[in-house]
CSV table of C-alpha atoms in Angstrom, one decimal:
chain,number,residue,atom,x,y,z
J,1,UNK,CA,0.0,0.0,0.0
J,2,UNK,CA,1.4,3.6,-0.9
J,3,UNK,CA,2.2,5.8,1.7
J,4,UNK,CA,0.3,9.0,1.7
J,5,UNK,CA,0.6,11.5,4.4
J,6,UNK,CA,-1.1,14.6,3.5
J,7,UNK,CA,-3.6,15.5,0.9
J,8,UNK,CA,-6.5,17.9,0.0
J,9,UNK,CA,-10.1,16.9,0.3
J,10,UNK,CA,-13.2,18.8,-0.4
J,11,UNK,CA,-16.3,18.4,2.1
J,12,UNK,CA,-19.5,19.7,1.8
J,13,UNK,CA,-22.7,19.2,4.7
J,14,UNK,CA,-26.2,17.8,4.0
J,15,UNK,CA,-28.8,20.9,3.0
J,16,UNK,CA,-32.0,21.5,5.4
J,17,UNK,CA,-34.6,20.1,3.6
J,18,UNK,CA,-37.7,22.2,2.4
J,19,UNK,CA,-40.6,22.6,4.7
J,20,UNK,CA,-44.3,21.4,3.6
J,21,UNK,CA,-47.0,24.2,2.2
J,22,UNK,CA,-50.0,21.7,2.8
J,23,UNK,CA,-53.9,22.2,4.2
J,24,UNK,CA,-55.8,19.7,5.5
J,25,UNK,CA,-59.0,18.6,3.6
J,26,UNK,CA,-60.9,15.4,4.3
J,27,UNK,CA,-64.5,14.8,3.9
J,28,UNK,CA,-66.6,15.1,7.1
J,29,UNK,CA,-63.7,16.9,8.7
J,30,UNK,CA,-65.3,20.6,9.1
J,31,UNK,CA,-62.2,22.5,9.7
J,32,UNK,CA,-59.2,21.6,8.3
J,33,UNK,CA,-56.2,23.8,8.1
J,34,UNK,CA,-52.7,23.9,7.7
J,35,UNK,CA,-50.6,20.5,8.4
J,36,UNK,CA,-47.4,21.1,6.4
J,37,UNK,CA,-44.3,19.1,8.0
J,38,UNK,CA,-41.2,20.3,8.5
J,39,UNK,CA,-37.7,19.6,6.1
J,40,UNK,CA,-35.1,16.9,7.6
J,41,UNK,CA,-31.9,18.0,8.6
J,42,UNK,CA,-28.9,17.4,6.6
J,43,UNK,CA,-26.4,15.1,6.9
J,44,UNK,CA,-23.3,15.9,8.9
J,45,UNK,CA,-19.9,15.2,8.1
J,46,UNK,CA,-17.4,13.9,10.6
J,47,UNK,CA,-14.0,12.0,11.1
J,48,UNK,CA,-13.3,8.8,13.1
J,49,UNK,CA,-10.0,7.7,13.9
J,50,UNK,CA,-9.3,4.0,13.0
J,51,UNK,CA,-5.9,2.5,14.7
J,52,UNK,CA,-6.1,-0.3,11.7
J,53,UNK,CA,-5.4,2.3,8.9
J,54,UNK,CA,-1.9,3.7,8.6
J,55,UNK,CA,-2.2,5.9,5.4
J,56,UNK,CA,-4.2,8.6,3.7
J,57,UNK,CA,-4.2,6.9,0.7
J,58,UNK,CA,-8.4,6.3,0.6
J,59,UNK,CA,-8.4,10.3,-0.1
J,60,UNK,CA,-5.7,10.1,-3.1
J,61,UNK,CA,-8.2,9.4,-6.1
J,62,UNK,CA,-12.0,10.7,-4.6
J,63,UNK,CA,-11.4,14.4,-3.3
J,64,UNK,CA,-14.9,15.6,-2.9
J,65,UNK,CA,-17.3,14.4,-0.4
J,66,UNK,CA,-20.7,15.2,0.2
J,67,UNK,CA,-23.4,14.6,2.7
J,68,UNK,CA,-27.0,13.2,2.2
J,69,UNK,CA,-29.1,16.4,2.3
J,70,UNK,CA,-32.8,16.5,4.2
J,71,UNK,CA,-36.0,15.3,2.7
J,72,UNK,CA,-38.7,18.0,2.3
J,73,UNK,CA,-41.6,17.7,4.5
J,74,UNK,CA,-45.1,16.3,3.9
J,75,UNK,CA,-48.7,16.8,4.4
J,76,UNK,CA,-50.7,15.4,7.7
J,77,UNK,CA,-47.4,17.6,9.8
J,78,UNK,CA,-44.7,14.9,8.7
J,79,UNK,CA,-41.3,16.0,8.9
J,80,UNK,CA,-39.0,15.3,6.4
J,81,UNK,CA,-36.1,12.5,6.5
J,82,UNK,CA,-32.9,13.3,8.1
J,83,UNK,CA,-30.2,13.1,5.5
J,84,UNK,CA,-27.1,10.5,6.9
J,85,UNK,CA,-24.1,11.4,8.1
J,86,UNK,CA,-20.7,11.1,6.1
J,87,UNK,CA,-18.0,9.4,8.0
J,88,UNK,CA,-14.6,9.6,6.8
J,89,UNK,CA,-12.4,7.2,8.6
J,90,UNK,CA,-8.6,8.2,9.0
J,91,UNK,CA,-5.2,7.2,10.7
J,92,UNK,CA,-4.9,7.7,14.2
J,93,UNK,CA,-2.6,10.9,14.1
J,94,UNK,CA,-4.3,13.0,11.4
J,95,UNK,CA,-4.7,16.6,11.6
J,96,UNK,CA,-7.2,18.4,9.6
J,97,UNK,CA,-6.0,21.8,8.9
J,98,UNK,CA,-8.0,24.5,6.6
J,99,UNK,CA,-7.4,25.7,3.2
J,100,UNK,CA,-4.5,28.4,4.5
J,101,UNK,CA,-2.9,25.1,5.6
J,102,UNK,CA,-2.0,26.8,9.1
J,103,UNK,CA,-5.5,26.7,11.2
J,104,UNK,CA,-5.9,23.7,12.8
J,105,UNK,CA,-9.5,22.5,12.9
J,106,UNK,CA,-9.2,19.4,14.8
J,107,UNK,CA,-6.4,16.4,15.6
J,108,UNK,CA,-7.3,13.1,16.0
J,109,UNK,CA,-5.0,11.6,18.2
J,110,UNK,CA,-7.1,8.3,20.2
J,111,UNK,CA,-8.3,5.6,18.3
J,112,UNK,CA,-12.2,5.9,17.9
J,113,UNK,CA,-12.0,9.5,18.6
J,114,UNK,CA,-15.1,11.1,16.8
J,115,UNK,CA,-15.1,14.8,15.5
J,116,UNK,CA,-18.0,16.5,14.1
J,117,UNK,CA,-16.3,18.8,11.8
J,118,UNK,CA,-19.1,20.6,9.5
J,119,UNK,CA,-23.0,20.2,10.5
J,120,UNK,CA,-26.1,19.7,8.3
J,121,UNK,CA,-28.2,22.5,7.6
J,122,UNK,CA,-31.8,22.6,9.6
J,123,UNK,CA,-35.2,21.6,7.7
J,124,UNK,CA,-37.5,24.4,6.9
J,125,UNK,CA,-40.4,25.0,9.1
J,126,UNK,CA,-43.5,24.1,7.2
J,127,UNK,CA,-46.7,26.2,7.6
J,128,UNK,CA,-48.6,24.8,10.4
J,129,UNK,CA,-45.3,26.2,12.2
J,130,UNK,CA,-46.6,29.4,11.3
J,131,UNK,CA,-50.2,29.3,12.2
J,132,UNK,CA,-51.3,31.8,14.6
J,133,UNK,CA,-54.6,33.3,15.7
J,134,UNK,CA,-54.4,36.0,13.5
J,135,UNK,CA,-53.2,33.7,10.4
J,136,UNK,CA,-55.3,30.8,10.4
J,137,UNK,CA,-54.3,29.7,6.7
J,138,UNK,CA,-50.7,30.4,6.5
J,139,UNK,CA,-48.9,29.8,3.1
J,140,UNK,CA,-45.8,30.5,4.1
J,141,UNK,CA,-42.8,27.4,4.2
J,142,UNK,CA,-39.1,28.1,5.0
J,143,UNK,CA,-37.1,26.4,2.2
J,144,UNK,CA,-34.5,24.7,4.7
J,145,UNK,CA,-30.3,25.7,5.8
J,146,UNK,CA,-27.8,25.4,3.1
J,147,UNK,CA,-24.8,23.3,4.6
J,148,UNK,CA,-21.7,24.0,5.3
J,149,UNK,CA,-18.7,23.4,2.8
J,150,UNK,CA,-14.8,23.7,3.2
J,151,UNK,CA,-11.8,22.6,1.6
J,152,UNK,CA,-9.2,21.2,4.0
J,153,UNK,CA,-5.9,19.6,4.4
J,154,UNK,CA,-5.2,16.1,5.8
J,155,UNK,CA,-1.9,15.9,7.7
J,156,UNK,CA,-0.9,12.4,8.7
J,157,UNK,CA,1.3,12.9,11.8
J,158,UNK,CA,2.5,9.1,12.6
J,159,UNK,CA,2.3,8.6,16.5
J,160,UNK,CA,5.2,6.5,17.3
J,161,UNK,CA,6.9,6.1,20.4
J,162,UNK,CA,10.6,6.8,19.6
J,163,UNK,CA,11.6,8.3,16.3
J,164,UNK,CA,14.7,7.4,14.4
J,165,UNK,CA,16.3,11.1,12.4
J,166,UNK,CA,19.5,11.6,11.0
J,167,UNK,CA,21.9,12.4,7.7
J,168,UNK,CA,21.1,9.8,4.5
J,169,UNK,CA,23.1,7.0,4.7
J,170,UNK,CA,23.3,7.0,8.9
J,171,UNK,CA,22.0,3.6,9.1
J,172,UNK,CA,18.2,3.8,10.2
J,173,UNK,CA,16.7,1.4,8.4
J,174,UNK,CA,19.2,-1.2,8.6
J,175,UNK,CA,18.5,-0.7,12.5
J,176,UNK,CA,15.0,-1.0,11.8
J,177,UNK,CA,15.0,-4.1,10.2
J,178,UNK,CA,17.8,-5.5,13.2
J,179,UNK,CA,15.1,-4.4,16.2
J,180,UNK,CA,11.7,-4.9,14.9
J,181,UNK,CA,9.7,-7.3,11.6
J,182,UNK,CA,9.6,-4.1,9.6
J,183,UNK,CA,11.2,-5.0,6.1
J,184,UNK,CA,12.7,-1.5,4.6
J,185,UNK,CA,14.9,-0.6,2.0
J,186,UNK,CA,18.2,-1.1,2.4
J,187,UNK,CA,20.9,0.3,-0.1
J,188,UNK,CA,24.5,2.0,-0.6
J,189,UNK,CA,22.7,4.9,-1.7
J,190,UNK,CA,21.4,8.4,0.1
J,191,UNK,CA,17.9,8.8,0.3
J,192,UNK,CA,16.8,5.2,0.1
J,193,UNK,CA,13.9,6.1,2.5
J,194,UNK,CA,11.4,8.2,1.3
J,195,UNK,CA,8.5,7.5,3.3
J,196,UNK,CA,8.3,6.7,6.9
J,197,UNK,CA,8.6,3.2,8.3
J,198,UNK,CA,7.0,1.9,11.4
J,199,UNK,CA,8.2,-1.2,13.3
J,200,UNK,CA,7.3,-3.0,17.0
J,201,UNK,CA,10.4,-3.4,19.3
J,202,UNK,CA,9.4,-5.8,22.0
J,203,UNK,CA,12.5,-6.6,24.1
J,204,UNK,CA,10.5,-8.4,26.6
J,205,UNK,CA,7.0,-10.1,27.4
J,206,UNK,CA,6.3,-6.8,29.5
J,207,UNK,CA,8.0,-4.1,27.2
J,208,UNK,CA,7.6,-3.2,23.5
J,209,UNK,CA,7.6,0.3,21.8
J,210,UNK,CA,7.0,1.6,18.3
J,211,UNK,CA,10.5,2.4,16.4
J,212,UNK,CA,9.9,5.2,13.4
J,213,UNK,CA,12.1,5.4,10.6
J,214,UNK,CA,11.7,8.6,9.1
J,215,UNK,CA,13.3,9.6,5.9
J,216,UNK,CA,17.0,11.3,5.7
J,217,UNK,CA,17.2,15.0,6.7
J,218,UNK,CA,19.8,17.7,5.0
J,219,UNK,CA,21.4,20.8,6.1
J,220,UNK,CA,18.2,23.3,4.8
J,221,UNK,CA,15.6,20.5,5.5
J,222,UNK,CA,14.2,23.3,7.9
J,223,UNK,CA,13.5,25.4,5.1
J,224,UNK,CA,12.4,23.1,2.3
J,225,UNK,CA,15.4,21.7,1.0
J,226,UNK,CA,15.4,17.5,0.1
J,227,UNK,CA,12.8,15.8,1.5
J,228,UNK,CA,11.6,19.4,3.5
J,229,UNK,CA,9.6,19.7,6.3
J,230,UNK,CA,7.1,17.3,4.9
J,231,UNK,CA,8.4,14.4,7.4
J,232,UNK,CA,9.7,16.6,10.3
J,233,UNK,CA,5.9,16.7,11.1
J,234,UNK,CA,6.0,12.8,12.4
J,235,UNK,CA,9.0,13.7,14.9
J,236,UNK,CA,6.5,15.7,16.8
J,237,UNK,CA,4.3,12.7,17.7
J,238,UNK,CA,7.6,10.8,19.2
J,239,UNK,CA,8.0,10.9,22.7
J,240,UNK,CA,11.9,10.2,21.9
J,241,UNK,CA,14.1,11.1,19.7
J,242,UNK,CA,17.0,8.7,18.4
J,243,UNK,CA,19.6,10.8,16.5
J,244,UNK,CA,22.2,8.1,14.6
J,245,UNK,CA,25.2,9.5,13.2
J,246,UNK,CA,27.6,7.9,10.4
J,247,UNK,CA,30.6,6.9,12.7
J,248,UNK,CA,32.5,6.5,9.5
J,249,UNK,CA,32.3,10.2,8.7
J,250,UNK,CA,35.2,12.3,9.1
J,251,UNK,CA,33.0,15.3,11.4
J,252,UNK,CA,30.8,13.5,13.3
J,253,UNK,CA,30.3,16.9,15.0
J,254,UNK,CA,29.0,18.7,12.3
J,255,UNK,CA,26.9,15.9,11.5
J,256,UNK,CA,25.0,15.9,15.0
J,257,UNK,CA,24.8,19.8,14.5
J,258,UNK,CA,23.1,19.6,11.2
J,259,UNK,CA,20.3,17.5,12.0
J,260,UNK,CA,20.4,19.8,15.8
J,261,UNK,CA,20.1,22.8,13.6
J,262,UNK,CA,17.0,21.3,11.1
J,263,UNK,CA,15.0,20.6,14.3
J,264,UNK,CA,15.3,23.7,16.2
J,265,UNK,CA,14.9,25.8,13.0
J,266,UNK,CA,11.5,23.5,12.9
J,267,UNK,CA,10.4,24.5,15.7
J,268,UNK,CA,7.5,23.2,17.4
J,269,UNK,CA,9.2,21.7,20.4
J,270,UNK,CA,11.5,18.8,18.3
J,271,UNK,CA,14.7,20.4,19.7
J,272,UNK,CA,13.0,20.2,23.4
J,273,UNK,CA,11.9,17.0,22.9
J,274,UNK,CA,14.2,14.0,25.0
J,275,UNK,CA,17.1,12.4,22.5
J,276,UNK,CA,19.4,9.8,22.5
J,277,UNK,CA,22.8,10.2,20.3
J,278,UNK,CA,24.0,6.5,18.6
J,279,UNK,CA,27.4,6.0,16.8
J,280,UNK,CA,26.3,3.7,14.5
J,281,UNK,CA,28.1,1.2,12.4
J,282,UNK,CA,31.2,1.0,15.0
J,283,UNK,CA,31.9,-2.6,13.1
J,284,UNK,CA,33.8,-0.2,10.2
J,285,UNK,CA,36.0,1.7,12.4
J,286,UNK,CA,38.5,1.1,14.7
J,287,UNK,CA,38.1,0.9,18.9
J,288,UNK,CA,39.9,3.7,19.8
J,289,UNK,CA,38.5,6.1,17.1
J,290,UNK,CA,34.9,4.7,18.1
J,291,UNK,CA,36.0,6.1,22.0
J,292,UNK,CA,37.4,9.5,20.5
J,293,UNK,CA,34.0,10.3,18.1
J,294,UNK,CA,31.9,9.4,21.4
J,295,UNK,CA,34.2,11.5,23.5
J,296,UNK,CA,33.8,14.4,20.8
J,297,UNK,CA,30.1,14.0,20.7
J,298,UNK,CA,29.4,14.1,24.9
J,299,UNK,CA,30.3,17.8,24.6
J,300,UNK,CA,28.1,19.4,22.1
J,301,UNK,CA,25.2,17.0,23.0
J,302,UNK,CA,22.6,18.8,25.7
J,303,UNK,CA,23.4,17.7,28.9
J,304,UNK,CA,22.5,14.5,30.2
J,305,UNK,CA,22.1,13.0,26.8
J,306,UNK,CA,23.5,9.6,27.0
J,307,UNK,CA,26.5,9.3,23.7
J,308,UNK,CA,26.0,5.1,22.7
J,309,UNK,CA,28.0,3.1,20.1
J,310,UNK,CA,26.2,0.3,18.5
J,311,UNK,CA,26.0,-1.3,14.6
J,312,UNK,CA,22.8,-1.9,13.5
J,313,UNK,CA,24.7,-4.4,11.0
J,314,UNK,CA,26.6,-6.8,13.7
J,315,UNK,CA,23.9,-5.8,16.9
J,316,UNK,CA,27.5,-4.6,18.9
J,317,UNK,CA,25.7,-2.2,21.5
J,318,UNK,CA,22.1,-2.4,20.7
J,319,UNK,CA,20.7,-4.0,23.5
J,320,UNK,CA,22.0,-1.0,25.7
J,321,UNK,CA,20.6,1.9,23.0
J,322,UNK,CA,17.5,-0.4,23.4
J,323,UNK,CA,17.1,0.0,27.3
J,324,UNK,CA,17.9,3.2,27.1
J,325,UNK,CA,14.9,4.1,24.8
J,326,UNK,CA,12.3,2.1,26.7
J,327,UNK,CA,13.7,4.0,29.6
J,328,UNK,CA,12.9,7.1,28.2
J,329,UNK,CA,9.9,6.2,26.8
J,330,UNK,CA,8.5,5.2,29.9
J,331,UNK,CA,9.4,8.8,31.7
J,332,UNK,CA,7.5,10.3,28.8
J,333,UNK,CA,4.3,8.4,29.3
J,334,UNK,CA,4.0,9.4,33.2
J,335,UNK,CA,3.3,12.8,31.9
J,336,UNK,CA,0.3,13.9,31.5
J,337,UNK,CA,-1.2,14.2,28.3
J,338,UNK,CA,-2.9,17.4,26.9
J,339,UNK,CA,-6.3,17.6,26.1
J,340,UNK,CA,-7.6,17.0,22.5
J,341,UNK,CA,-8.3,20.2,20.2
J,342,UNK,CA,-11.7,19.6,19.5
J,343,UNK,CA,-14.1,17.0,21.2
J,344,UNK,CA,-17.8,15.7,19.9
């Protein structure tokens, strides 16, 4: 299944429908008057959030959505039909921003979570609703509410527990596919990644957390350059942050500074956000140079973050990077969560 994370949808609420003009007339019935119903309401339109659904793709080839609209009321004071509601299921994790792709209408971030997002229009009132004593025989019927449309944005945010970010080529996926079942790409070549990769670490019966590849960042990334800012967005769901570096580069330094540099130019709280540094691929380099790039990383990481070699290609120090994640990972759920945008 392709990976889609963000597309543009048009939606459009059920219309009120039209209340009744009717009068009564039966035979033997001396006074009849007026017994128009009044119009249905329209259909709403509303998002669930299913955890078995992983990808926007459903909302890649049908943009346009529409609600049932109201059925018109009827003699003998019946009221129209309501029109049904449109449900569009989603991923947990998906935002729903408006046109300017900067207001944020609602976030869906619990499985099940329900969120009216644009009502049905009322039914007009028919004309018995406007009988009075001074206006016995009312033709008068309201024609019903027109509904609400909008074009919006989908935003896929993946909710993961620990996020994997670095340079191309650092070794991500390769410790993917070590730690959990999940079956990337692996090759020689930068940007092998290109859409985000979820996988289950359990390292025991009682502990298990989900490990998110997300495609290689560049110096500019902040700012639209390679891959952009389209895949920073699914760092902000991670509790953790696991930042590998190429320990066969010359300036591992600059390295961790570049990636350091993309998230706090970002913004939205990803250079806040608890990280672990990992030397990977320490089965290409020598001992001693694997203690002096660890030694020349403690300083310019923010204090307390724990500097670990491992190789995601011979396991040499994964267990430990491991632990240290579900350690983490288990501080950040104590917190407590905030509260959802929109509730309904």
């Amino acid at each position: 299944m392709k990976f889609l994370d963000q597309c543009k949808i048009y939606l459009k609420s059920g219309d009120g429908g039209r209340g009744a003009m009717s009068f009564r007339r039966e035979k033997f019935i001396e006074f009849g008057g007026p017994d128009g119903g009044d119009g249905g309401k329209g259909g709403d339109i509303a998002f669930v959030a299913a955890d078995n659904l992983n990808t926007l793709i459903d909302y890649r080839y049908r943009q346009h959505f529409r609600a049932q609209n109201g059925r018109g009321g009827a003699g003998a004071n019946r009221t129209g039909a309501s029109g049904r509601d449109l449900v569009l299921r989603v991923p947990v994790g998906t935002q729903v921003l408006d046109d300017d792709k900067e207001t944020l209408l609602a976030d869906l971030t619990r499985p099940d979570q329900r969120i009216v997002l644009l009502r049905g229009g009322d039914g007009g009132f028919g004309n018995s609703h406007y009988k009075s004593s001074t206006n016995q025989a009312p033709r008068r019927a309201g024609p019903g509410w027109p509904g609400q449309e909008l074009w919006v944005w989908l935003r896929l945010k993946l909710i993961a527990d620990a996020g994997l970010v670095g340079l191309p080529n650092a070794g991500k996926s390769t410790l993917l596919s070590r730690v959990s079942h999940a079956r990337p790409k692996i090759a020689d070549y930068p940007f092998t990644t290109l859409h985000p990769q979820l996988g289950v670490v359990r390292i025991d019966d009682d502990t298990e957390f989900v490990l998110a590849d997300l495609p290689g960042l560049i110096e500019g990334a902040s700012d639209g350059a390679g891959l952009g800012t389209r895949f920073l967005g699914h760092v902000e769901r991670c509790a953790v942050i696991l930042h590998l570096i190429d320990g066969t580069e010359e300036d591992v330094v600059g390295a961790y500074r570049t990636i350091r540099g993309e998230l706090a130019g970002y913004g939205h709280g990803l250079a806040d956000k608890p990280e672990i540094v990992g030397l990977n691929k320490i089965d290409a380099i020598e001992p001693d140079a694997v203690m002096d790039k660890c030694r020349a990383l403690a300083p310019v990481a923010r204090p307390g973050t724990p500097v670990l070699p491992l190789s995601g290609v011979s396991g040499a120090g994964i267990p430990q990077v491991l632990g240290a994640l579900a350690t983490a990972i288990e501080a950040a759920r104590q917190e407590p969560a905030s509260a959802p945008l929109v509730e309904a």
